[in-house]
mmCIF file of C-alpha atoms in Angstrom:
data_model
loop_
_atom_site.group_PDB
_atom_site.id
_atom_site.type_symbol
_atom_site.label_atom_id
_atom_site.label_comp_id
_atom_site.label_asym_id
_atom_site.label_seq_id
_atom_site.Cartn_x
_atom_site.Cartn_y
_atom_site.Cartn_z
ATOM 1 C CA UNK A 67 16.271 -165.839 -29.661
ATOM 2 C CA UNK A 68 18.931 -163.987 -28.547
ATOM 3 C CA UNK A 69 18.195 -161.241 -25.953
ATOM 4 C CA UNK A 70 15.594 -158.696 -26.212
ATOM 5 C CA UNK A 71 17.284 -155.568 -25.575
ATOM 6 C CA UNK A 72 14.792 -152.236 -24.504
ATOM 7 C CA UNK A 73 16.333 -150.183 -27.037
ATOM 8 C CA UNK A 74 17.969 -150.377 -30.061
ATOM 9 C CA UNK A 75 19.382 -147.359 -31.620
ATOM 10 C CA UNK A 76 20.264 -147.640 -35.278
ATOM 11 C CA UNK A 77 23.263 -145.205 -35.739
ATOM 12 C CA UNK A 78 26.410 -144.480 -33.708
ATOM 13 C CA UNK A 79 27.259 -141.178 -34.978
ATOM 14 C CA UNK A 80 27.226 -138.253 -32.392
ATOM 15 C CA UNK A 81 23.753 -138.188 -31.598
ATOM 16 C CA UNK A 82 23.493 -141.969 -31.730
ATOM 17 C CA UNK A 83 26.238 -142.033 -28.819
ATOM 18 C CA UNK A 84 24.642 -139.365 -26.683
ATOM 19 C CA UNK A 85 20.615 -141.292 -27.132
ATOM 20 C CA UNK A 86 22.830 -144.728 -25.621
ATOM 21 C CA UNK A 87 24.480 -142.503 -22.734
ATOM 22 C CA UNK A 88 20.615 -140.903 -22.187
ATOM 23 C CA UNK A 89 19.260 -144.064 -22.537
ATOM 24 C CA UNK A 90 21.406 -145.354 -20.113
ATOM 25 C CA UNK A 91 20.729 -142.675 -17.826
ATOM 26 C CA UNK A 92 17.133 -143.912 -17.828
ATOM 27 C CA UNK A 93 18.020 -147.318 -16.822
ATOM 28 C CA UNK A 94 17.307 -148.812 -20.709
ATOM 29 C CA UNK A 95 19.284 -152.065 -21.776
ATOM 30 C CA UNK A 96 20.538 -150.405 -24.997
ATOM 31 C CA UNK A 97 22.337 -151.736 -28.115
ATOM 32 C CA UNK A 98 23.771 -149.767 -31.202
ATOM 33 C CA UNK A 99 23.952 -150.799 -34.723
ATOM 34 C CA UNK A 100 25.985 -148.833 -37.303
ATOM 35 C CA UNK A 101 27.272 -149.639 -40.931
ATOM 36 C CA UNK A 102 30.689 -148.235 -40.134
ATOM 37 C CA UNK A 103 33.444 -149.641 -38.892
ATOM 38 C CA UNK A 104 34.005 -147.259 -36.544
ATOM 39 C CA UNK A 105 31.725 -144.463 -34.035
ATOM 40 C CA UNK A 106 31.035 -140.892 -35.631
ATOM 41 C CA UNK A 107 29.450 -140.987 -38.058
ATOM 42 C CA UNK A 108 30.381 -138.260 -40.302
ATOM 43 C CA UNK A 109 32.459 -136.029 -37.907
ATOM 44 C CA UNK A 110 34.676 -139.486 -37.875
ATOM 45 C CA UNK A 111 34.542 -140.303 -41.288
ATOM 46 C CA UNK A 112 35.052 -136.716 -43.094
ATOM 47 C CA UNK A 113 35.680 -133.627 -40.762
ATOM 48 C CA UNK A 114 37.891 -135.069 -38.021
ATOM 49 C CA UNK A 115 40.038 -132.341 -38.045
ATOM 50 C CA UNK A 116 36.900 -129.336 -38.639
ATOM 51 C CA UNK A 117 35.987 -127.192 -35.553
ATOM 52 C CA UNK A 118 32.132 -127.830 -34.620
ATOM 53 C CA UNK A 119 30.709 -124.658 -32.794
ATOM 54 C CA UNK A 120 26.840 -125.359 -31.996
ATOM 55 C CA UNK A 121 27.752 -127.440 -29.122
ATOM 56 C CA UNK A 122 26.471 -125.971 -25.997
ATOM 57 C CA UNK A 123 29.866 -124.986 -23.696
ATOM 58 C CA UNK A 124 32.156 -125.163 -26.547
ATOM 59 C CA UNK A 125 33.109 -122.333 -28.398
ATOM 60 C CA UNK A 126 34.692 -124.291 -30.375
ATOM 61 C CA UNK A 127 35.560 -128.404 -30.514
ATOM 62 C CA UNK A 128 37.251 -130.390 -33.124
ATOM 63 C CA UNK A 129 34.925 -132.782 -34.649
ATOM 64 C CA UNK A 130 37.998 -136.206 -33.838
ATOM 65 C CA UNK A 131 37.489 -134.832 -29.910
ATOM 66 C CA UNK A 132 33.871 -134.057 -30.080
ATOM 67 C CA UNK A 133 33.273 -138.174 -30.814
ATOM 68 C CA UNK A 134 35.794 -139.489 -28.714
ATOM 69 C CA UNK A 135 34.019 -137.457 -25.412
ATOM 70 C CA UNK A 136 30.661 -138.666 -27.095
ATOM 71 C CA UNK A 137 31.899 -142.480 -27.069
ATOM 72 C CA UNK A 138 33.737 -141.995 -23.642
ATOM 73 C CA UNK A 139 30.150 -141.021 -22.230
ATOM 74 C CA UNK A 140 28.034 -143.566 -24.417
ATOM 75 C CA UNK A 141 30.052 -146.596 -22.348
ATOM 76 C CA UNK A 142 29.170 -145.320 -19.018
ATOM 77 C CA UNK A 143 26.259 -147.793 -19.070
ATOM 78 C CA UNK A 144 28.092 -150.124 -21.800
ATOM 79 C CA UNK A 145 25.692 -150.583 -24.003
ATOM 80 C CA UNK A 146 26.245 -153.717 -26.878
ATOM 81 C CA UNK A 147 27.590 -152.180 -30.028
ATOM 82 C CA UNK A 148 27.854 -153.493 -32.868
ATOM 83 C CA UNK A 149 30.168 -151.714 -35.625
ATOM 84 C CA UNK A 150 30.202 -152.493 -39.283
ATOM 85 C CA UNK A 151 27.065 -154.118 -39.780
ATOM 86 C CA UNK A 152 24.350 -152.717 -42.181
ATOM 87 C CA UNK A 153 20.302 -153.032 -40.987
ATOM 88 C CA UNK A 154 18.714 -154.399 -43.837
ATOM 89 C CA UNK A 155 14.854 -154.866 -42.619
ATOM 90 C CA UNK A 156 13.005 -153.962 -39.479
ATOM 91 C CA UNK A 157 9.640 -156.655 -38.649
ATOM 92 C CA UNK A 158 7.485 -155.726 -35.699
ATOM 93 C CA UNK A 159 6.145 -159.443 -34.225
ATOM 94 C CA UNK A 160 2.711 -159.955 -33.075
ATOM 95 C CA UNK A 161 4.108 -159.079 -29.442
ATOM 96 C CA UNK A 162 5.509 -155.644 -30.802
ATOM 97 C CA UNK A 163 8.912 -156.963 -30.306
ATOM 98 C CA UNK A 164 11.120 -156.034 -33.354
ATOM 99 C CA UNK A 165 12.919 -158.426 -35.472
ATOM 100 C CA UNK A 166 15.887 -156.659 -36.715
ATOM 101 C CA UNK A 167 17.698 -158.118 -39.397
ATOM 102 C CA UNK A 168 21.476 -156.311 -40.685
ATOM 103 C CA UNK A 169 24.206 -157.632 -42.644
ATOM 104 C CA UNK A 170 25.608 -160.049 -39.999
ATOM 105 C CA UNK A 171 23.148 -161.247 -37.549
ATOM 106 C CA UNK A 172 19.611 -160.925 -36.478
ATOM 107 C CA UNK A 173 18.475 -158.777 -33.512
ATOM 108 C CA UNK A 174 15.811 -158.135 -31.303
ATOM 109 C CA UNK A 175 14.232 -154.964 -29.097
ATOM 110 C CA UNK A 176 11.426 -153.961 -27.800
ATOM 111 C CA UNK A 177 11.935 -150.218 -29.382
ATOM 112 C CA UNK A 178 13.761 -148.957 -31.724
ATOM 113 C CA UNK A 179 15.662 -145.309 -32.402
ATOM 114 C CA UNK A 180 16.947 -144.433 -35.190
ATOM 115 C CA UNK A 181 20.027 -142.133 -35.417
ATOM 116 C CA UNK A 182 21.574 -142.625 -38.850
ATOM 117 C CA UNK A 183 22.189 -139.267 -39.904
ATOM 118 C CA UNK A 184 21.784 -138.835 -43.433
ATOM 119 C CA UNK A 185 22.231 -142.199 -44.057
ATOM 120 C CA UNK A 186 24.639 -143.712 -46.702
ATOM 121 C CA UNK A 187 26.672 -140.354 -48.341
ATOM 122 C CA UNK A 188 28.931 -139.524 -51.427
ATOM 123 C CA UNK A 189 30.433 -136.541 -52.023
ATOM 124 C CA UNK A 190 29.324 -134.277 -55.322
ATOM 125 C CA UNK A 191 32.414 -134.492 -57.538
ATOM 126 C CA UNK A 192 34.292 -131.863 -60.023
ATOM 127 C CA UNK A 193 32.897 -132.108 -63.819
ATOM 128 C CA UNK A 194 35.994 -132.343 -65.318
ATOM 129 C CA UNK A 195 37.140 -135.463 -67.229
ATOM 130 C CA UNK A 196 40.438 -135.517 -65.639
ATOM 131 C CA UNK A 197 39.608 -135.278 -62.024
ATOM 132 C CA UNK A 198 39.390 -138.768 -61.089
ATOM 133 C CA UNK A 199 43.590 -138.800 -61.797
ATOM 134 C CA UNK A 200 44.063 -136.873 -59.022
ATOM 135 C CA UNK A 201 41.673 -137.907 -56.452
ATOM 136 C CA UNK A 202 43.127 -139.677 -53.261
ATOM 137 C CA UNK A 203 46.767 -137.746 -54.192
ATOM 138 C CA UNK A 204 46.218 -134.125 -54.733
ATOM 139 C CA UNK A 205 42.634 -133.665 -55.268
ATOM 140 C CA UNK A 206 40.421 -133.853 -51.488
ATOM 141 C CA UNK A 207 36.711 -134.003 -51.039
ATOM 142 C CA UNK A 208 37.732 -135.153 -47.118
ATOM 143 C CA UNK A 209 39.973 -134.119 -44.408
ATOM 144 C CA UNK A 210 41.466 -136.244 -42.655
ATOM 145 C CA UNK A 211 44.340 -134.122 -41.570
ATOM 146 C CA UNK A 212 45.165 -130.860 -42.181
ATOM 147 C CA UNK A 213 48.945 -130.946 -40.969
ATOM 148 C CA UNK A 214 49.179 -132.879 -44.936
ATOM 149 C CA UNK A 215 48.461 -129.378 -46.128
ATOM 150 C CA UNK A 216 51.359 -127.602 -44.156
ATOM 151 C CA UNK A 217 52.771 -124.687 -46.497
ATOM 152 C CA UNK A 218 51.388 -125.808 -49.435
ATOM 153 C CA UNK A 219 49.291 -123.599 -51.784
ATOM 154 C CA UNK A 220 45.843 -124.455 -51.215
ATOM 155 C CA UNK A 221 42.674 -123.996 -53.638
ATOM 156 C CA UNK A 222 38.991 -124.522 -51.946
ATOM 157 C CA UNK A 223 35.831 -125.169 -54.295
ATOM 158 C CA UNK A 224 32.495 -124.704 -52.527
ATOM 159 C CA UNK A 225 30.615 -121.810 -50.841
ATOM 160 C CA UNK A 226 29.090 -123.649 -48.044
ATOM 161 C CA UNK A 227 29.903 -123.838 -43.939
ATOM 162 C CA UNK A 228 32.435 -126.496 -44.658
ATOM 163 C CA UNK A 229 34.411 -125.085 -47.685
ATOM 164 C CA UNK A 230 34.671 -121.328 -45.490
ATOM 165 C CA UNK A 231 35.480 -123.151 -42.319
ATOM 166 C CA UNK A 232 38.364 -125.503 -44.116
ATOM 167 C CA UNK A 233 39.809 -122.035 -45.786
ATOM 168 C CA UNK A 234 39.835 -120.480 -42.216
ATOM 169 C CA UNK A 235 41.263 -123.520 -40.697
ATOM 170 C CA UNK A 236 44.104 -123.621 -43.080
ATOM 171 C CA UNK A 237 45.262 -119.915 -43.397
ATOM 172 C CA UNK A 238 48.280 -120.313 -40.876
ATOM 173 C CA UNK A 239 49.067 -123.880 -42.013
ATOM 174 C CA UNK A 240 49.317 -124.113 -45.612
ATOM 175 C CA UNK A 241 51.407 -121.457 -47.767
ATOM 176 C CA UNK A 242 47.982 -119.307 -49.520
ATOM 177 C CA UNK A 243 44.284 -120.619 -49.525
ATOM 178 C CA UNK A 244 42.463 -119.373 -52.142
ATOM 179 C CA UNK A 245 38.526 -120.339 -52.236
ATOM 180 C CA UNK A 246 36.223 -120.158 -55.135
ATOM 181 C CA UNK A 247 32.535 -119.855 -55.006
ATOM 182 C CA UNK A 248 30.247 -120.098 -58.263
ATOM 183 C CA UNK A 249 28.326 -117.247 -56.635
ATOM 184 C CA UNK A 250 28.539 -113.942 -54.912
ATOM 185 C CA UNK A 251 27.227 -114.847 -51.815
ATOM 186 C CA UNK A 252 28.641 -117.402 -49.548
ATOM 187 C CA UNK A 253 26.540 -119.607 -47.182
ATOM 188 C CA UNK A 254 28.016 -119.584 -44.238
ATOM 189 C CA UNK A 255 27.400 -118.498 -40.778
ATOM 190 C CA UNK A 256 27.730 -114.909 -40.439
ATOM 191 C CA UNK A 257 30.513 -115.076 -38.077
ATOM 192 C CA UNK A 258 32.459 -117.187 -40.309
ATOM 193 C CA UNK A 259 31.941 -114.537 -43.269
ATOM 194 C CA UNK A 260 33.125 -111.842 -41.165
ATOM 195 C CA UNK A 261 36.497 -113.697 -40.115
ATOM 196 C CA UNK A 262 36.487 -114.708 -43.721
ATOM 197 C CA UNK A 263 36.438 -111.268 -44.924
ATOM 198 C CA UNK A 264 39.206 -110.483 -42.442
ATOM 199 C CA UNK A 265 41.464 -113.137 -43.334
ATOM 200 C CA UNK A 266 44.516 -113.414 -45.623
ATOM 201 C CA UNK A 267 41.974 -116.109 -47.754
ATOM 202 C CA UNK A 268 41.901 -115.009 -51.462
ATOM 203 C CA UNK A 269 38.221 -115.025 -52.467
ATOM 204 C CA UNK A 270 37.158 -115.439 -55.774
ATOM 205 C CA UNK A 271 33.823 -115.052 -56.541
ATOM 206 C CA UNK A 272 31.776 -115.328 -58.512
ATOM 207 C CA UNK A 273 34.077 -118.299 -60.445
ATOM 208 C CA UNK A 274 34.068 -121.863 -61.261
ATOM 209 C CA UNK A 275 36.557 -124.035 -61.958
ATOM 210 C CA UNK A 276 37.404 -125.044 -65.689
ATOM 211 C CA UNK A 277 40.231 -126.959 -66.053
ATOM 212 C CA UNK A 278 42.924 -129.068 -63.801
ATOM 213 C CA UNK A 279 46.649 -129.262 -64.621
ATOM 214 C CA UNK A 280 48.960 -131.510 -63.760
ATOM 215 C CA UNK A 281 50.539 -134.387 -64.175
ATOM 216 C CA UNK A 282 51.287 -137.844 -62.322
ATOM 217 C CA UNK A 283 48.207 -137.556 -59.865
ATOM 218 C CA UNK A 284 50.154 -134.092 -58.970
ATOM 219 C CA UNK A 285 47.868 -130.882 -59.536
ATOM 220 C CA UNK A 286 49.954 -127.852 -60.367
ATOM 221 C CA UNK A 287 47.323 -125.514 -61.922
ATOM 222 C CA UNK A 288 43.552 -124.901 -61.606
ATOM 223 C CA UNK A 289 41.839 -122.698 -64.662
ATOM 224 C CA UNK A 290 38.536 -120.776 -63.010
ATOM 225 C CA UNK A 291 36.346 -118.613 -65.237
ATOM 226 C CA UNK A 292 33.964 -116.108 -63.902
ATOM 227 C CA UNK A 293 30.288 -116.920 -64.305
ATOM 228 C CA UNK A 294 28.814 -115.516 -67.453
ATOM 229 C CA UNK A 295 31.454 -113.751 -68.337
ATOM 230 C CA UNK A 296 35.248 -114.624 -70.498
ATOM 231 C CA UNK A 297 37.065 -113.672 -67.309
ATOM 232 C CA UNK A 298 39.723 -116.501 -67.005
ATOM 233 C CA UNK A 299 42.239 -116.714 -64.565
ATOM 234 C CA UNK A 300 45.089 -119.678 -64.026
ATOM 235 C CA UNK A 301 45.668 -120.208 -60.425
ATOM 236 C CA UNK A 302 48.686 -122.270 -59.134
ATOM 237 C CA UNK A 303 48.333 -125.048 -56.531
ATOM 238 C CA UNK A 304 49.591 -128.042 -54.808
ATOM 239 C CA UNK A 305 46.076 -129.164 -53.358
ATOM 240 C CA UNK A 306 42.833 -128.741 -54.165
ATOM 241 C CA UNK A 307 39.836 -129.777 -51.422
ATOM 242 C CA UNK A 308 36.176 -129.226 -52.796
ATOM 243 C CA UNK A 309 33.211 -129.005 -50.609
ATOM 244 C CA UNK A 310 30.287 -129.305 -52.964
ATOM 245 C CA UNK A 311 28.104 -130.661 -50.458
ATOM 246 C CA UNK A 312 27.154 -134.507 -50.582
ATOM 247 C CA UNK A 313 24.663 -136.915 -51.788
ATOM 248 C CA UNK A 314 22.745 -138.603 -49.659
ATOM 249 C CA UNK A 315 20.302 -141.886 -49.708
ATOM 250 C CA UNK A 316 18.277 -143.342 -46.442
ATOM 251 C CA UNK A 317 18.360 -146.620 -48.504
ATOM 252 C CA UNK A 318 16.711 -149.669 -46.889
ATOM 253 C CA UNK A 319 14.662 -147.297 -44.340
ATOM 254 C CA UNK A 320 12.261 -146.355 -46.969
ATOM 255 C CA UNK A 321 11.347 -150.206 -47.485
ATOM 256 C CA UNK A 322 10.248 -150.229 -43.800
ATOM 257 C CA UNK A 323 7.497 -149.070 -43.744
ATOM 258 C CA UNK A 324 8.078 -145.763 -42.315
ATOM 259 C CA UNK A 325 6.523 -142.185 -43.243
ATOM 260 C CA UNK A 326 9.338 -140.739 -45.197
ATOM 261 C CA UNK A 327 10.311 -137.792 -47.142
ATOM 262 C CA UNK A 328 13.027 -138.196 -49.777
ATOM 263 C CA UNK A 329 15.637 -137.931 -47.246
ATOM 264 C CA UNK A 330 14.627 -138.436 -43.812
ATOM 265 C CA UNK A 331 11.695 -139.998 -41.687
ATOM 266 C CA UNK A 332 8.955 -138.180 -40.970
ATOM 267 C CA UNK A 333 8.312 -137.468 -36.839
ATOM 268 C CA UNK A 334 5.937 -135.964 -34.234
ATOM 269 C CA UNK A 335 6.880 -133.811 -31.276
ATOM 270 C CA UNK A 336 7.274 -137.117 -29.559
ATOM 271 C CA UNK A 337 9.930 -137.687 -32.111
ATOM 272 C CA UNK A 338 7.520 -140.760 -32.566
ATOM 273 C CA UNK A 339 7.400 -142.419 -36.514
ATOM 274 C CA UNK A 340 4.200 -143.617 -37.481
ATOM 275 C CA UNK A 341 5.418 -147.179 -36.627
ATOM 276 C CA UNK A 342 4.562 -147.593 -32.611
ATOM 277 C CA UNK A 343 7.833 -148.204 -30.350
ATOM 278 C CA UNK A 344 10.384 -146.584 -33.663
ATOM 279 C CA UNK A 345 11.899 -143.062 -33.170
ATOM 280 C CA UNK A 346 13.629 -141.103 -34.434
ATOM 281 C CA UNK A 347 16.708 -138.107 -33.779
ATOM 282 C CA UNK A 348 19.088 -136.236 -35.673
ATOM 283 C CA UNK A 349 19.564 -135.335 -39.270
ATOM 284 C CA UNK A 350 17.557 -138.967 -40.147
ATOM 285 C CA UNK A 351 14.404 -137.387 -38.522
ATOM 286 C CA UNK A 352 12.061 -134.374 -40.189
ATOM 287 C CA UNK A 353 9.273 -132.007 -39.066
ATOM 288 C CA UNK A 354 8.110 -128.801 -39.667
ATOM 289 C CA UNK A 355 11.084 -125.368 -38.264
ATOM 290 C CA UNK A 356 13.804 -128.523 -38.193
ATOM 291 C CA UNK A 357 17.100 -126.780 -38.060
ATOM 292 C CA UNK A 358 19.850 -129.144 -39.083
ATOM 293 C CA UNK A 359 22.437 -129.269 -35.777
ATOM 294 C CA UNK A 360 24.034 -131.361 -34.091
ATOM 295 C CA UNK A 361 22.596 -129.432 -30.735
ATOM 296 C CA UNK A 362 19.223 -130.121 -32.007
ATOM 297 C CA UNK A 363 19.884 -133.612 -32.859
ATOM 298 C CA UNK A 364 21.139 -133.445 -28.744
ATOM 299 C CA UNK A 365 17.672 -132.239 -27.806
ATOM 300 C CA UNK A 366 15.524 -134.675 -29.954
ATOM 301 C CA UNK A 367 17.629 -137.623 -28.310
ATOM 302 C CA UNK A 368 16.905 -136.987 -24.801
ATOM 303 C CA UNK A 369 12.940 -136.502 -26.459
ATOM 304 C CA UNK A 370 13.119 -139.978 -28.213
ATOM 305 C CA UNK A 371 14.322 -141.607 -24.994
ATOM 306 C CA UNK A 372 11.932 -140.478 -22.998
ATOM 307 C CA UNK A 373 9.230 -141.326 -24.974
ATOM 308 C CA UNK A 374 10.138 -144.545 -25.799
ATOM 309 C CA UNK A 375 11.270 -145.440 -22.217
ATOM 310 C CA UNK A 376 7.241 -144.238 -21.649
ATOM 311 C CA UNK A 377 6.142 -146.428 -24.718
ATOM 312 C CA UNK A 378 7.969 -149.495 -22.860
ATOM 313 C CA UNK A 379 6.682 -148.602 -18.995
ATOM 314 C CA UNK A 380 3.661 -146.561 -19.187
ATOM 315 C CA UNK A 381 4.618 -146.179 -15.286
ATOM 316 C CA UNK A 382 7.579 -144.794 -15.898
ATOM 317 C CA UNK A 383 7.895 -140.487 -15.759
ATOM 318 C CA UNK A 384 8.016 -138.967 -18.846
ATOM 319 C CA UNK A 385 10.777 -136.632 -17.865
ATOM 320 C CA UNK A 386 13.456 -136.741 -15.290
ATOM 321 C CA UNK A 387 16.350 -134.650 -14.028
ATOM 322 C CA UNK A 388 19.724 -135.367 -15.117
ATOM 323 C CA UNK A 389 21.190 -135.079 -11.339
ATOM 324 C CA UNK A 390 18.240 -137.245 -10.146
ATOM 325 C CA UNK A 391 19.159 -139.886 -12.689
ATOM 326 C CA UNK A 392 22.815 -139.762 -12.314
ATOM 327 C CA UNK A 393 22.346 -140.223 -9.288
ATOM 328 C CA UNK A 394 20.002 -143.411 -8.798
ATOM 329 C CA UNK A 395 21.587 -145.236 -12.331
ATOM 330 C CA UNK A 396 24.932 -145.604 -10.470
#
């Protein structure tokens, strides 16, 4: 047996980075476990180059910088980590030591956190028959940068944060954005509708999209028709991004044994699971009033931590000041 490590957190996404870097704050021998080849999570993976604004101090902070300050702070107490390896079973031991089995090796801690986000994710595709031609060319449900889009004419599908905050993001980079929304209303942050409103962003609402035209993986036209209605309009583009949300699966979690809803595992105010010494933080964990933020993912980490540093040293204070720590973990 390899060795036993105080806390495993399953995750390295933004709030799996900043429960290591609290963790190690409380003196915790930590390890991290994530099915990706690389930290982020998400923010890595599909909105490097999208402004987050509920961080605390930030007005506003590119996703690509938000993670690389979040994995700059999660190696102040270098924690193991150990990238591109899927957890496949949890087993608690007679001792209450967990047996932790992923894709590669076998594992063992005496707690456990779990930080996986939403778990594994794929994006909710256009209807049309054709689409798949021009996907990974012309046709974007990810952005990985948006200099690619640099005066080109620029058609947005979705009525969501992301889709408003992409059209923002591109107005003085590409050529003309144009977004369309199925329905009237957008859901968005109100701030975002009001710059939205303000913008040179061609809204078109409420219209879906019909038909795509083009040829050799190249879109040059997008047919939208209003809803309910024989309004048709043909709509000429270079690139096409569509933010129709994503669909998401907690996979091998729910085989664990865990309390879970559909999408997420079910917590206390402890952040506690039903299984003694596993939490969990983030947009894996659920309870009652749970807004969906990264800063509240922040807040549930530091709650986890805590509580399972308590679960491992009844001793040990429940909460501590951040100077104070600082101060006695160097």
């Amino acid at each position: 047996m390899e060795e036993i490590v105080d806390i495993t957190i399953i995750g390295a996404g933004p709030i799996g980075l900043f429960t290591a870097f609290y963790a190690g704050m409380r003196e915790a021998s930590v390890k991290m476990i994530d099915s990706m080849p690389e930290v982020g999570g998400q923010l890595a993976a599909l909105y490097p180059e999208k402004y987050i604004y509920d961080v605390a101090g930030f007005p506003g902070v590119k996703a690509k910088d938000l993670v690389k300050e979040l994995h700059k702070q999660a190696l102040t107490f270098s924690p193991t980590l150990c990238l591109n390896e899927q957890v496949q079973d949890i087993i608690r031991l007679e001792d209450g030591t967990f047996e932790i089995h992923t894709s590669k090796a076998t594992h063992w801690s005496k707690s456990i956190i779990l930080s996986a986000g939403a778990g594994a994710f794929e994006p909710r595709k256009l209807k049309q028959d054709n689409a798949y031609l021009f996907e990974n060319n012309t046709l974007h449900y990810f952005v990985k940068n948006l200099e690619s889009f640099r005066d080109k004419r620029v058609l947005i599908c979705g009525g969501g944060d992301s889709a408003v905050d992409w059209a923002l993001a591109l107005e003085d980079i590409a050529s003309s954005v144009t977004i369309v929304h199925r329905r009237d209303a957008f859901r968005a942050h109100e701030h975002s509708l009001t710059q939205l409103k303000n913008s040179t962003v061609m809204i078109q609402t409420p219209y879906e999209v019909t038909e795509i035209i083009g040829d050799a993986g190249q879109i040059s036209r997008v047919k939208i028709q209003k809803i309910k209605e024989d309004n048709r309009k043909t709509i000429e583009v270079d690139e096409v991004i569509v933010n129709y949300g994503f669909i998401t699966n907690i996979g091998p979690i729910k085989s664990w044994g865990l309390d879970t809803t559909k999408t997420a595992v079910i917590v206390n105010g402890k952040m506690e699971t039903n299984i003694p010494g596993i939490y969990a933080c983030g947009d894996i964990c659920y309870y009652e009033g749970k807004p969906k933020l990264i800063a509240t993912g922040f807040g549930e980490a530091t709650i986890a931590v805590n509580h399972a540093k308590s679960y491992l040293d009844p001793k040990a204070k429940l909460s501590v000041h951040s100077t104070h720590l600082f101060s006695t973990a160097k």
